[in-house]
Amino acid sequence: MANNYKIKVRVEIEACADTTTDGPIKKGVGAFERVISAEQAHSIDECEQILLQTNYEAVRDALACHLSAVSRQYALEVAGSLARCQVKPYRVDGEVGRITFDCYWVEPTNGPDIAPSPFPALHAQEWYRTAGFKEIALAYGATEESYRQAAALINRVRHQPDATPSRTLRENTEAEGRQVMAYLEQRATNILQEHGFTAQGAPTEAADDRVQPTLVTLSPERVERAVQACAPEPEWAAEMARNPVPYEDPTRSTHVSLDDVGVKRQKATRKKSEASRQEPKRVYNTIAHIAHAGQSYILTGQGVARVLRLVLALLLHNQLLKHNLLFFVDGQRTLYTAILTAFSWLKALQIVLDWFHLEKRCKEELSRALKGREIRNGLLEELLPCLWHGCVDRAIARLRAVEPIHIKDEKALSDLISYLERNRPYIPCYSVRKQLGLPNSSNRGEKANDLVVSARQKHNGMSWSKPGSVALAAVTALVRNGEYKCWFRTGTLSFAFSASG
């Protein structure tokens, strides 16, 4: 039995036709071989790894040879000879690994405009990143794991150790995120103007036929039956029926969950200077989850007003402003103000205070306001049913009836009453909405927050720069919307809903 074995790999890329007088494009050939011992030859694992390493080297070599030949062919076609050409290294970071090949660069003349090279122009030490590389590095790498872990993984699967450094992967991801955000901003501007809106999102007369004129609601008879079915006692029914939040027709409605997600801010300097002390401690991304007819889309950006502009463009592009528009929010005043400002012209608009946040706020304020857990829990058992059934007056009356002997912090109790008064127009009868099959919560939006920002940016003591956090969130949203393949290959987005979003 032979002591050694050879593993050989040969890869060829051959042109289909001869198109020049200089002869056909040369074959791109990559051929490598490895000599392995008998012990290695008897190991399936060893043979697999050596074969993969050899195969990847051969593929990279063949691809580099082919691309160099294509560049040479192009130079001959446009310049007639290679005398006017310079040979420059062209760098590619691809799914097969990193390669560098000779690119023939045609010197410009006074003749007709021609591209100096058949490949996209690169700057200085820039690498061309293929769509396949972006898919594994961004969609399956940087959006799921740390940059260090993602870089280690993609270099491992390409069998090219240390090819793409983690710092380069971070810079690539941030650059991709900035390009996505710039594209969305320009796309939004174009859509708004095409549909009769200003670039800022204000409607003109031409927009009237694209907007639902009134809120489409369920029939009063159906609502009345639901109220009667949900009322815990007969005397509650009248107050439940007076709740100011209407019951929208779910078949004619689009739901938007809007929230800000904060992550730890990266310090610009390690020294405690006056400037560093004044910097915000967190970086905030605004996440909007838009859902309609079982499909959804996620938008992200820096600032509520900017994201609401994108939301408006998305709705117009998908012809959804001829439906009811419902926003689910957590009670933050700035969100209300931004929504009502951006959509002040829309009559088919409704805002609902998310039940989870309402319940949470009541628990937190009563913990501050009352003496002891037993007193707090006892009051909650009375207060939460009032709010669940949309009886805000009854809930406020109960808070005002708390005996002074049980109060620890009067301001906290007063704050909760003010909170309920302020949010009265947005606190629906949650029990009736549930009976009618209408949503009460922004939990899908909360899940979007976790998928786009929190899961990747809030662990292991991570801290982020403002541009880095926003860019990564933009790329992650691209992946969650199922738009990443189209973007990596064409640089465009469908801006359409996905059943998996």
Short mmCIF file of C-alpha atoms in Angstrom, two decimals:
data_model
loop_
_atom_site.label_atom_id
_atom_site.label_comp_id
_atom_site.label_asym_id
_atom_site.label_seq_id
_atom_site.Cartn_x
_atom_site.Cartn_y
_atom_site.Cartn_z
CA MET A 1 0.00 0.00 0.00
CA ALA A 2 1.30 3.47 -0.93
CA ASN A 3 2.44 5.62 1.95
CA ASN A 4 1.16 8.90 0.48
CA TYR A 5 -1.88 10.03 -1.51
CA LYS A 6 -2.59 13.05 -3.66
CA ILE A 7 -5.71 15.19 -3.66
CA LYS A 8 -6.00 17.21 -6.88
CA VAL A 9 -8.51 19.92 -7.82
CA ARG A 10 -8.67 21.63 -11.22
CA VAL A 11 -11.20 24.37 -12.04
CA GLU A 12 -11.63 25.96 -15.49
CA ILE A 13 -13.67 28.97 -16.68
CA GLU A 14 -13.68 29.12 -20.51
CA ALA A 15 -15.02 31.85 -22.86
CA CYS A 16 -17.85 30.83 -25.18
CA ALA A 17 -16.58 32.60 -28.34
CA ASP A 18 -13.65 34.35 -29.95
CA THR A 19 -14.58 38.03 -30.30
CA THR A 20 -11.23 39.67 -31.01
CA THR A 21 -8.39 39.37 -33.48
CA ASP A 22 -6.09 38.81 -30.54
CA GLY A 23 -7.61 35.42 -29.93
CA PRO A 24 -10.18 34.06 -27.47
CA ILE A 25 -10.28 34.97 -23.84
CA LYS A 26 -7.86 32.72 -22.05
CA LYS A 27 -9.20 30.05 -19.81
CA GLY A 28 -9.39 30.86 -16.18
CA VAL A 29 -7.66 27.86 -14.65
CA GLY A 30 -6.98 27.00 -11.07
CA ALA A 31 -5.20 23.75 -10.25
CA PHE A 32 -3.91 22.69 -6.87
CA GLU A 33 -2.84 19.44 -5.31
CA ARG A 34 -2.05 18.26 -1.81
CA VAL A 35 -0.02 15.27 -0.74
CA ILE A 36 -1.48 13.55 2.30
CA SER A 37 -0.23 10.71 4.43
CA ALA A 38 -1.84 7.31 4.65
CA GLU A 39 -3.07 8.18 8.13
CA GLN A 40 -4.80 11.30 6.79
CA ALA A 41 -6.20 9.37 3.84
CA HIS A 42 -7.94 6.98 6.23
CA SER A 43 -9.61 9.86 8.08
CA ILE A 44 -12.86 11.09 6.56
CA ASP A 45 -12.61 14.36 8.49
CA GLU A 46 -9.04 15.04 7.34
CA CYS A 47 -9.86 14.24 3.71
CA GLU A 48 -12.90 16.51 3.78
CA GLN A 49 -11.02 19.50 5.16
CA ILE A 50 -8.00 19.12 2.86
CA LEU A 51 -10.27 18.72 -0.16
CA LEU A 52 -12.28 21.82 0.74
CA GLN A 53 -9.16 23.89 1.30
CA THR A 54 -7.71 22.76 -2.02
CA ASN A 55 -11.01 23.32 -3.81
CA TYR A 56 -11.42 26.87 -2.51
CA GLU A 57 -7.85 27.75 -3.51
CA ALA A 58 -8.44 26.39 -7.02
CA VAL A 59 -11.74 28.25 -7.38
CA ARG A 60 -10.21 31.53 -6.23
CA ASP A 61 -7.27 31.12 -8.59
CA ALA A 62 -9.52 30.27 -11.56
CA LEU A 63 -11.82 33.21 -10.85
CA ALA A 64 -8.92 35.65 -10.59
CA CYS A 65 -7.44 34.36 -13.84
CA HIS A 66 -10.80 34.62 -15.61
CA LEU A 67 -11.53 38.17 -14.41
CA SER A 68 -8.08 39.34 -15.44
CA ALA A 69 -8.64 37.83 -18.91
CA VAL A 70 -12.04 39.53 -19.19
CA SER A 71 -10.45 42.86 -18.28
CA ARG A 72 -7.71 42.35 -20.85
CA GLN A 73 -10.29 41.47 -23.52
CA TYR A 74 -12.28 44.60 -22.74
CA ALA A 75 -9.15 46.78 -23.01
CA LEU A 76 -8.36 45.30 -26.42
CA GLU A 77 -11.90 45.91 -27.67
CA VAL A 78 -12.11 49.57 -26.63
CA ALA A 79 -8.47 50.63 -27.10
CA GLY A 80 -7.30 48.36 -29.90
CA SER A 81 -4.11 47.52 -28.05
CA LEU A 82 -2.72 47.31 -24.56
CA ALA A 83 -0.34 50.23 -25.10
CA ARG A 84 -2.86 52.73 -23.71
CA CYS A 85 -3.61 50.60 -20.65
CA GLN A 86 -2.32 50.44 -17.14
CA VAL A 87 -2.45 47.29 -15.10
CA LYS A 88 -3.81 47.82 -11.60
CA PRO A 89 -4.65 45.34 -8.85
CA TYR A 90 -8.39 44.82 -8.39
CA ARG A 91 -9.52 43.48 -5.03
CA VAL A 92 -12.61 41.32 -4.48
CA ASP A 93 -14.07 40.06 -1.20
CA GLY A 94 -16.39 37.26 -2.27
CA GLU A 95 -18.22 34.21 -1.08
CA VAL A 96 -15.25 32.11 -2.25
CA GLY A 97 -12.84 34.32 -0.32
CA ARG A 98 -10.58 37.26 -1.05
CA ILE A 99 -8.85 37.46 -4.43
CA THR A 100 -6.74 40.04 -6.26
CA PHE A 101 -6.34 40.06 -10.03
CA ASP A 102 -4.74 42.25 -12.72
CA CYS A 103 -7.22 44.77 -14.09
CA TYR A 104 -6.38 46.51 -17.38
CA TRP A 105 -7.26 50.17 -17.02
CA VAL A 106 -7.85 52.08 -20.27
CA GLU A 107 -6.30 55.54 -20.25
CA PRO A 108 -8.87 58.25 -21.17
CA THR A 109 -8.56 60.08 -24.53
CA ASN A 110 -10.43 62.79 -26.37
CA GLY A 111 -12.55 60.19 -28.12
CA PRO A 112 -16.02 58.95 -27.10
CA ASP A 113 -16.60 58.32 -23.42
CA ILE A 114 -15.81 54.78 -22.43
CA ALA A 115 -15.52 53.08 -19.09
CA PRO A 116 -11.86 52.64 -18.10
CA SER A 117 -12.65 49.13 -16.87
CA PRO A 118 -15.53 46.62 -17.17
CA PHE A 119 -15.75 46.47 -13.38
CA PRO A 120 -17.07 49.01 -10.86
CA ALA A 121 -14.53 51.67 -9.91
CA LEU A 122 -12.89 51.28 -6.50
CA HIS A 123 -11.23 53.88 -4.32
CA ALA A 124 -7.73 53.48 -2.89
CA GLN A 125 -7.60 50.23 -0.88
CA GLU A 126 -11.32 49.47 -1.27
CA TRP A 127 -12.47 45.92 -1.95
CA TYR A 128 -15.39 45.00 -4.20
CA ARG A 129 -17.84 43.00 -2.07
CA THR A 130 -19.91 40.46 -3.98
CA ALA A 131 -23.61 39.86 -3.36
CA GLY A 132 -22.78 36.38 -2.08
CA PHE A 133 -20.27 37.78 0.41
CA LYS A 134 -22.78 40.35 1.68
CA GLU A 135 -25.37 37.65 2.16
CA ILE A 136 -23.22 35.43 4.35
CA ALA A 137 -21.36 38.29 6.06
CA LEU A 138 -24.34 40.57 6.76
CA ALA A 139 -27.58 38.60 6.52
CA TYR A 140 -26.23 35.53 8.31
CA GLY A 141 -23.29 37.08 10.12
CA ALA A 142 -23.09 40.65 11.41
CA THR A 143 -26.83 40.98 12.07
CA GLU A 144 -26.80 37.86 14.24
CA GLU A 145 -23.41 37.78 15.95
CA SER A 146 -20.72 40.21 17.02
CA TYR A 147 -18.44 41.47 14.26
CA ARG A 148 -15.57 39.44 15.69
CA GLN A 149 -17.62 36.22 15.71
CA ALA A 150 -19.09 36.89 12.27
CA ALA A 151 -15.66 37.57 10.73
CA ALA A 152 -14.26 34.39 12.25
CA LEU A 153 -17.17 32.37 10.88
CA ILE A 154 -17.08 33.65 7.30
CA ASN A 155 -13.31 33.23 7.11
CA ARG A 156 -13.69 29.70 8.41
CA VAL A 157 -16.34 28.63 5.90
CA ARG A 158 -14.30 30.13 3.04
CA HIS A 159 -11.17 28.30 4.26
CA GLN A 160 -9.15 31.51 4.18
CA PRO A 161 -8.07 32.36 7.73
CA ASP A 162 -7.96 36.06 8.65
CA ALA A 163 -9.05 37.13 5.15
CA THR A 164 -11.66 39.67 6.27
CA PRO A 165 -10.87 41.39 9.60
CA SER A 166 -13.68 42.12 12.03
CA ARG A 167 -12.99 45.86 11.83
CA THR A 168 -13.43 45.74 8.05
CA LEU A 169 -16.68 43.82 8.46
CA ARG A 170 -17.95 46.49 10.86
CA GLU A 171 -17.05 49.25 8.42
CA ASN A 172 -18.70 47.35 5.56
CA THR A 173 -21.89 46.87 7.58
CA GLU A 174 -22.08 50.52 8.54
CA ALA A 175 -21.49 51.61 4.94
CA GLU A 176 -24.23 49.26 3.75
CA GLY A 177 -26.63 50.61 6.38
CA ARG A 178 -25.95 54.20 5.33
CA GLN A 179 -26.65 53.29 1.71
CA VAL A 180 -29.94 51.62 2.68
CA MET A 181 -31.08 54.67 4.68
CA ALA A 182 -30.10 57.06 1.87
CA TYR A 183 -32.02 54.94 -0.63
CA LEU A 184 -35.12 54.87 1.58
CA GLU A 185 -35.03 58.63 2.09
CA GLN A 186 -34.83 59.27 -1.65
CA ARG A 187 -37.43 56.59 -2.40
CA ALA A 188 -39.79 58.17 0.12
CA THR A 189 -39.34 61.60 -1.48
CA ASN A 190 -40.16 60.20 -4.93
CA ILE A 191 -43.23 58.31 -3.71
CA LEU A 192 -44.61 61.29 -1.80
CA GLN A 193 -44.30 63.59 -4.79
CA GLU A 194 -45.77 61.00 -7.16
CA HIS A 195 -48.86 60.73 -4.93
CA GLY A 196 -49.51 64.44 -4.54
CA PHE A 197 -47.62 65.09 -1.29
CA THR A 198 -44.79 67.45 -0.55
CA ALA A 199 -41.35 66.00 0.14
CA GLN A 200 -42.02 66.64 3.85
CA GLY A 201 -45.25 64.59 3.79
CA ALA A 202 -47.92 67.29 3.64
CA PRO A 203 -50.82 66.53 1.25
CA THR A 204 -51.79 68.74 -1.67
CA GLU A 205 -55.14 68.81 -3.47
CA ALA A 206 -53.90 66.05 -5.77
CA ALA A 207 -53.70 63.67 -2.78
CA ASP A 208 -57.40 63.76 -1.87
CA ASP A 209 -58.38 60.70 -3.91
CA ARG A 210 -55.65 58.58 -2.32
CA VAL A 211 -56.84 58.94 1.27
CA GLN A 212 -59.66 57.27 3.20
CA PRO A 213 -62.07 60.14 4.04
CA THR A 214 -63.50 58.72 7.29
CA LEU A 215 -62.82 55.98 9.80
CA VAL A 216 -64.58 52.75 8.78
CA THR A 217 -66.02 51.14 11.92
CA LEU A 218 -67.96 48.03 12.87
CA SER A 219 -71.74 48.22 13.03
CA PRO A 220 -73.28 49.67 16.24
CA GLU A 221 -75.36 46.51 16.68
CA ARG A 222 -72.31 44.29 16.70
CA VAL A 223 -70.52 46.57 19.16
CA GLU A 224 -73.55 46.70 21.44
CA ARG A 225 -73.74 42.90 21.59
CA ALA A 226 -70.04 42.76 22.49
CA VAL A 227 -70.49 45.40 25.23
CA GLN A 228 -73.35 43.46 26.79
CA ALA A 229 -71.32 40.26 26.66
CA CYS A 230 -68.28 41.85 28.32
CA ALA A 231 -69.88 44.04 31.02
CA PRO A 232 -69.00 42.53 34.43
CA GLU A 233 -72.14 44.12 35.91
CA PRO A 234 -75.19 45.70 34.19
CA GLU A 235 -74.39 49.20 35.45
CA TRP A 236 -70.97 49.10 33.76
CA ALA A 237 -72.44 48.70 30.28
CA ALA A 238 -73.48 52.36 29.86
CA GLU A 239 -70.01 53.66 30.77
CA MET A 240 -68.37 51.09 28.50
CA ALA A 241 -70.61 52.18 25.63
CA ARG A 242 -69.53 55.82 26.15
CA ASN A 243 -65.84 55.01 25.69
CA PRO A 244 -64.55 57.50 23.08
CA VAL A 245 -62.28 55.10 21.17
CA PRO A 246 -64.17 53.68 18.15
CA TYR A 247 -64.07 50.08 16.95
CA GLU A 248 -62.45 49.94 13.55
CA ASP A 249 -63.29 47.46 10.81
CA PRO A 250 -60.28 45.08 10.88
CA THR A 251 -60.64 44.23 7.17
CA ARG A 252 -60.11 47.90 6.31
CA SER A 253 -57.32 48.70 8.76
CA THR A 254 -53.54 48.95 8.87
CA HIS A 255 -51.78 48.71 12.24
CA VAL A 256 -48.58 50.56 13.12
CA SER A 257 -46.59 49.93 16.30
CA LEU A 258 -44.14 52.74 16.98
CA ASP A 259 -41.50 52.91 19.68
CA ASP A 260 -37.99 54.14 20.48
CA VAL A 261 -35.36 51.58 21.44
CA GLY A 262 -32.29 52.75 23.33
CA VAL A 263 -28.88 51.06 23.55
CA LYS A 264 -25.78 52.01 25.50
CA ARG A 265 -23.86 54.84 23.86
CA GLN A 266 -20.18 54.43 23.09
CA LYS A 267 -18.03 57.09 24.70
CA ALA A 268 -16.13 59.28 22.26
CA THR A 269 -13.19 59.38 24.68
CA ARG A 270 -12.15 57.38 27.70
CA LYS A 271 -11.23 60.49 29.65
CA LYS A 272 -13.95 62.13 31.71
CA SER A 273 -14.08 65.53 30.12
CA GLU A 274 -16.88 68.08 30.36
CA ALA A 275 -17.97 67.22 26.82
CA SER A 276 -18.16 63.50 27.54
CA ARG A 277 -20.26 64.08 30.65
CA GLN A 278 -22.77 66.06 28.59
CA GLU A 279 -23.17 63.35 25.93
CA PRO A 280 -26.40 61.30 26.05
CA LYS A 281 -25.88 57.94 27.70
CA ARG A 282 -27.96 56.08 25.13
CA VAL A 283 -28.43 55.91 21.37
CA TYR A 284 -32.04 55.65 20.23
CA ASN A 285 -33.50 54.01 17.14
CA THR A 286 -37.15 54.50 16.23
CA ILE A 287 -38.76 51.26 15.05
CA ALA A 288 -42.07 51.12 13.18
CA HIS A 289 -43.80 47.79 12.57
CA ILE A 290 -46.52 48.12 9.93
CA ALA A 291 -49.00 45.23 9.61
CA HIS A 292 -51.83 44.65 7.15
CA ALA A 293 -53.75 41.51 6.17
CA GLY A 294 -51.28 39.13 7.80
CA GLN A 295 -48.24 40.78 6.22
CA SER A 296 -45.81 43.28 7.66
CA TYR A 297 -42.86 45.58 7.08
CA ILE A 298 -40.32 47.09 9.47
CA LEU A 299 -38.87 50.58 9.15
CA THR A 300 -36.15 52.06 11.30
CA GLY A 301 -34.34 55.36 11.53
CA GLN A 302 -33.05 58.14 13.73
CA GLY A 303 -36.01 60.13 15.06
CA VAL A 304 -39.78 59.65 15.09
CA ALA A 305 -40.53 62.32 12.48
CA ARG A 306 -38.14 60.79 9.96
CA VAL A 307 -39.55 57.28 10.45
CA LEU A 308 -43.15 58.55 10.18
CA ARG A 309 -42.25 60.05 6.81
CA LEU A 310 -41.06 56.62 5.68
CA VAL A 311 -44.25 55.05 7.05
CA LEU A 312 -46.36 57.49 5.02
CA ALA A 313 -44.41 56.66 1.85
CA LEU A 314 -44.79 52.92 2.46
CA LEU A 315 -48.55 53.27 2.95
CA LEU A 316 -48.92 55.33 -0.21
CA HIS A 317 -46.80 52.95 -2.26
CA ASN A 318 -48.95 49.99 -1.16
CA GLN A 319 -52.23 51.94 -1.50
CA LEU A 320 -53.02 51.56 2.20
CA LEU A 321 -54.10 55.12 2.98
CA LYS A 322 -57.53 54.10 1.72
CA HIS A 323 -57.80 52.10 4.94
CA ASN A 324 -58.04 52.99 8.61
CA LEU A 325 -54.67 53.77 10.16
CA LEU A 326 -54.17 52.65 13.78
CA PHE A 327 -51.13 53.48 15.87
CA PHE A 328 -50.34 51.45 19.00
CA VAL A 329 -48.14 53.45 21.38
CA ASP A 330 -46.84 53.24 24.95
CA GLY A 331 -48.18 56.54 26.22
CA GLN A 332 -45.06 58.63 25.56
CA ARG A 333 -46.13 62.23 24.90
CA THR A 334 -43.59 62.82 22.15
CA LEU A 335 -44.98 59.89 20.15
CA TYR A 336 -48.53 61.26 20.34
CA THR A 337 -47.36 64.70 19.30
CA ALA A 338 -45.30 63.38 16.39
CA ILE A 339 -48.12 61.15 15.08
CA LEU A 340 -50.80 63.82 15.34
CA THR A 341 -48.49 66.34 13.68
CA ALA A 342 -47.48 64.05 10.81
CA PHE A 343 -51.04 62.84 10.14
CA SER A 344 -53.07 65.86 11.21
CA TRP A 345 -54.82 65.83 7.81
CA LEU A 346 -55.93 62.17 8.07
CA LYS A 347 -59.47 61.61 9.37
CA ALA A 348 -59.24 57.82 9.34
CA LEU A 349 -56.59 57.92 12.09
CA GLN A 350 -56.84 56.27 15.48
CA ILE A 351 -54.37 55.94 18.37
CA VAL A 352 -54.61 53.15 20.94
CA LEU A 353 -52.67 53.01 24.19
CA ASP A 354 -51.10 49.58 24.43
CA TRP A 355 -52.59 47.57 27.31
CA PHE A 356 -49.28 46.14 28.46
CA HIS A 357 -47.78 49.60 28.94
CA LEU A 358 -50.91 50.92 30.65
CA GLU A 359 -50.86 48.04 33.14
CA LYS A 360 -47.13 48.46 33.68
CA ARG A 361 -47.48 52.19 34.33
CA CYS A 362 -50.21 51.61 36.90
CA LYS A 363 -48.11 49.05 38.77
CA GLU A 364 -45.02 51.28 38.80
CA GLU A 365 -46.81 54.44 39.96
CA LEU A 366 -48.80 52.65 42.65
CA SER A 367 -45.60 51.05 43.96
CA ARG A 368 -44.22 54.56 44.43
CA ALA A 369 -47.46 56.01 45.75
CA LEU A 370 -48.70 53.49 48.33
CA LYS A 371 -47.37 52.01 51.55
CA GLY A 372 -46.72 48.32 51.16
CA ARG A 373 -47.27 45.63 48.58
CA GLU A 374 -50.55 44.39 50.02
CA ILE A 375 -52.21 47.80 49.74
CA ARG A 376 -50.87 48.25 46.21
CA ASN A 377 -52.03 44.82 45.04
CA GLY A 378 -55.43 45.32 46.59
CA LEU A 379 -55.93 48.60 44.75
CA LEU A 380 -54.68 47.08 41.50
CA GLU A 381 -57.32 44.35 41.75
CA GLU A 382 -59.93 47.11 41.68
CA LEU A 383 -58.23 49.51 39.26
CA LEU A 384 -57.17 47.24 36.40
CA PRO A 385 -60.66 45.82 35.71
CA CYS A 386 -61.96 49.39 35.39
CA LEU A 387 -59.33 50.20 32.79
CA TRP A 388 -59.68 46.84 31.02
CA HIS A 389 -63.35 47.63 30.47
CA GLY A 390 -62.58 51.19 29.36
CA CYS A 391 -64.14 52.88 32.39
CA VAL A 392 -61.58 55.64 32.94
CA ASP A 393 -63.88 57.79 35.11
CA ARG A 394 -64.45 54.84 37.43
CA ALA A 395 -60.69 54.19 37.64
CA ILE A 396 -59.86 57.84 38.42
CA ALA A 397 -62.61 57.98 41.07
CA ARG A 398 -61.14 54.93 42.76
CA LEU A 399 -57.65 56.51 42.82
CA ARG A 400 -58.99 59.71 44.32
CA ALA A 401 -60.74 57.71 47.04
CA VAL A 402 -57.50 56.24 48.41
CA GLU A 403 -57.27 56.96 52.11
CA PRO A 404 -54.43 59.38 53.04
CA ILE A 405 -53.13 56.93 55.64
CA HIS A 406 -52.17 54.54 52.80
CA ILE A 407 -50.38 57.14 50.67
CA LYS A 408 -46.57 57.24 50.68
CA ASP A 409 -46.01 59.65 47.78
CA GLU A 410 -48.87 61.95 46.81
CA LYS A 411 -47.08 63.14 43.68
CA ALA A 412 -46.87 59.61 42.29
CA LEU A 413 -50.60 59.15 42.80
CA SER A 414 -51.29 62.52 41.19
CA ASP A 415 -49.03 61.62 38.25
CA LEU A 416 -51.00 58.43 37.61
CA ILE A 417 -54.30 60.33 37.64
CA SER A 418 -52.87 62.91 35.23
CA TYR A 419 -51.58 60.11 33.02
CA LEU A 420 -55.06 58.58 32.78
CA GLU A 421 -56.67 61.97 32.13
CA ARG A 422 -54.17 62.80 29.42
CA ASN A 423 -54.54 59.43 27.69
CA ARG A 424 -58.34 59.22 28.03
CA PRO A 425 -58.89 59.63 24.22
CA TYR A 426 -56.60 56.66 23.57
CA ILE A 427 -57.73 54.20 26.27
CA PRO A 428 -60.30 51.93 24.62
CA CYS A 429 -62.57 49.30 26.09
CA TYR A 430 -60.01 46.52 25.85
CA SER A 431 -62.44 43.77 26.81
CA VAL A 432 -64.83 44.68 23.98
CA ARG A 433 -61.98 44.92 21.49
CA LYS A 434 -60.87 41.44 22.49
CA GLN A 435 -64.44 40.17 22.12
CA LEU A 436 -64.56 41.68 18.62
CA GLY A 437 -61.21 40.19 17.63
CA LEU A 438 -59.42 43.55 17.54
CA PRO A 439 -55.82 43.94 18.77
CA ASN A 440 -55.06 45.57 22.13
CA SER A 441 -51.31 45.37 22.14
CA SER A 442 -48.24 46.43 20.22
CA ASN A 443 -46.58 43.11 21.00
CA ARG A 444 -45.67 42.55 17.34
CA GLY A 445 -43.97 45.91 17.40
CA GLU A 446 -42.16 44.98 20.60
CA LYS A 447 -40.99 41.79 18.92
CA ALA A 448 -39.74 43.85 15.97
CA ASN A 449 -37.80 46.04 18.42
CA ASP A 450 -36.15 42.96 19.82
CA LEU A 451 -35.33 41.46 16.42
CA VAL A 452 -33.99 44.64 14.85
CA VAL A 453 -32.13 46.25 17.76
CA SER A 454 -32.25 44.64 21.19
CA ALA A 455 -31.20 41.07 20.35
CA ARG A 456 -28.04 42.23 18.61
CA GLN A 457 -27.14 45.47 20.37
CA LYS A 458 -28.06 45.03 24.03
CA HIS A 459 -25.96 42.11 25.22
CA ASN A 460 -22.55 41.53 26.83
CA GLY A 461 -22.02 45.15 27.79
CA MET A 462 -22.02 46.35 24.18
CA SER A 463 -21.89 50.07 23.47
CA TRP A 464 -22.48 51.78 20.15
CA SER A 465 -21.76 54.95 18.27
CA LYS A 466 -24.82 56.70 16.87
CA PRO A 467 -23.95 56.01 13.20
CA GLY A 468 -22.99 52.41 13.97
CA SER A 469 -26.19 51.57 15.82
CA VAL A 470 -28.48 53.17 13.22
CA ALA A 471 -26.67 51.55 10.28
CA LEU A 472 -26.73 48.07 11.80
CA ALA A 473 -30.46 48.45 12.60
CA ALA A 474 -31.08 49.43 8.95
CA VAL A 475 -29.29 46.32 7.66
CA THR A 476 -31.10 44.10 10.18
CA ALA A 477 -34.48 45.50 9.12
CA LEU A 478 -33.48 44.79 5.51
CA VAL A 479 -32.96 41.15 6.45
CA ARG A 480 -36.17 40.89 8.50
CA ASN A 481 -38.18 42.31 5.60
CA GLY A 482 -36.78 39.66 3.26
CA GLU A 483 -35.36 42.37 0.98
CA TYR A 484 -31.67 41.67 1.39
CA LYS A 485 -31.15 39.48 -1.70
CA CYS A 486 -32.75 42.07 -3.98
CA TRP A 487 -30.74 44.86 -2.35
CA PHE A 488 -27.38 43.09 -2.51
CA ARG A 489 -27.86 42.25 -6.19
CA THR A 490 -29.64 45.31 -7.60
CA GLY A 491 -29.31 48.07 -4.99
CA THR A 492 -33.10 48.53 -4.94
CA LEU A 493 -35.98 47.57 -2.61
CA SER A 494 -39.48 46.45 -3.51
CA PHE A 495 -40.90 48.41 -0.54
CA ALA A 496 -43.62 45.75 -0.39
CA PHE A 497 -45.05 43.77 2.49
CA SER A 498 -43.80 40.33 3.38
CA ALA A 499 -45.75 37.50 5.01
CA SER A 500 -42.71 36.65 7.13
CA GLY A 501 -41.98 40.16 8.45
#
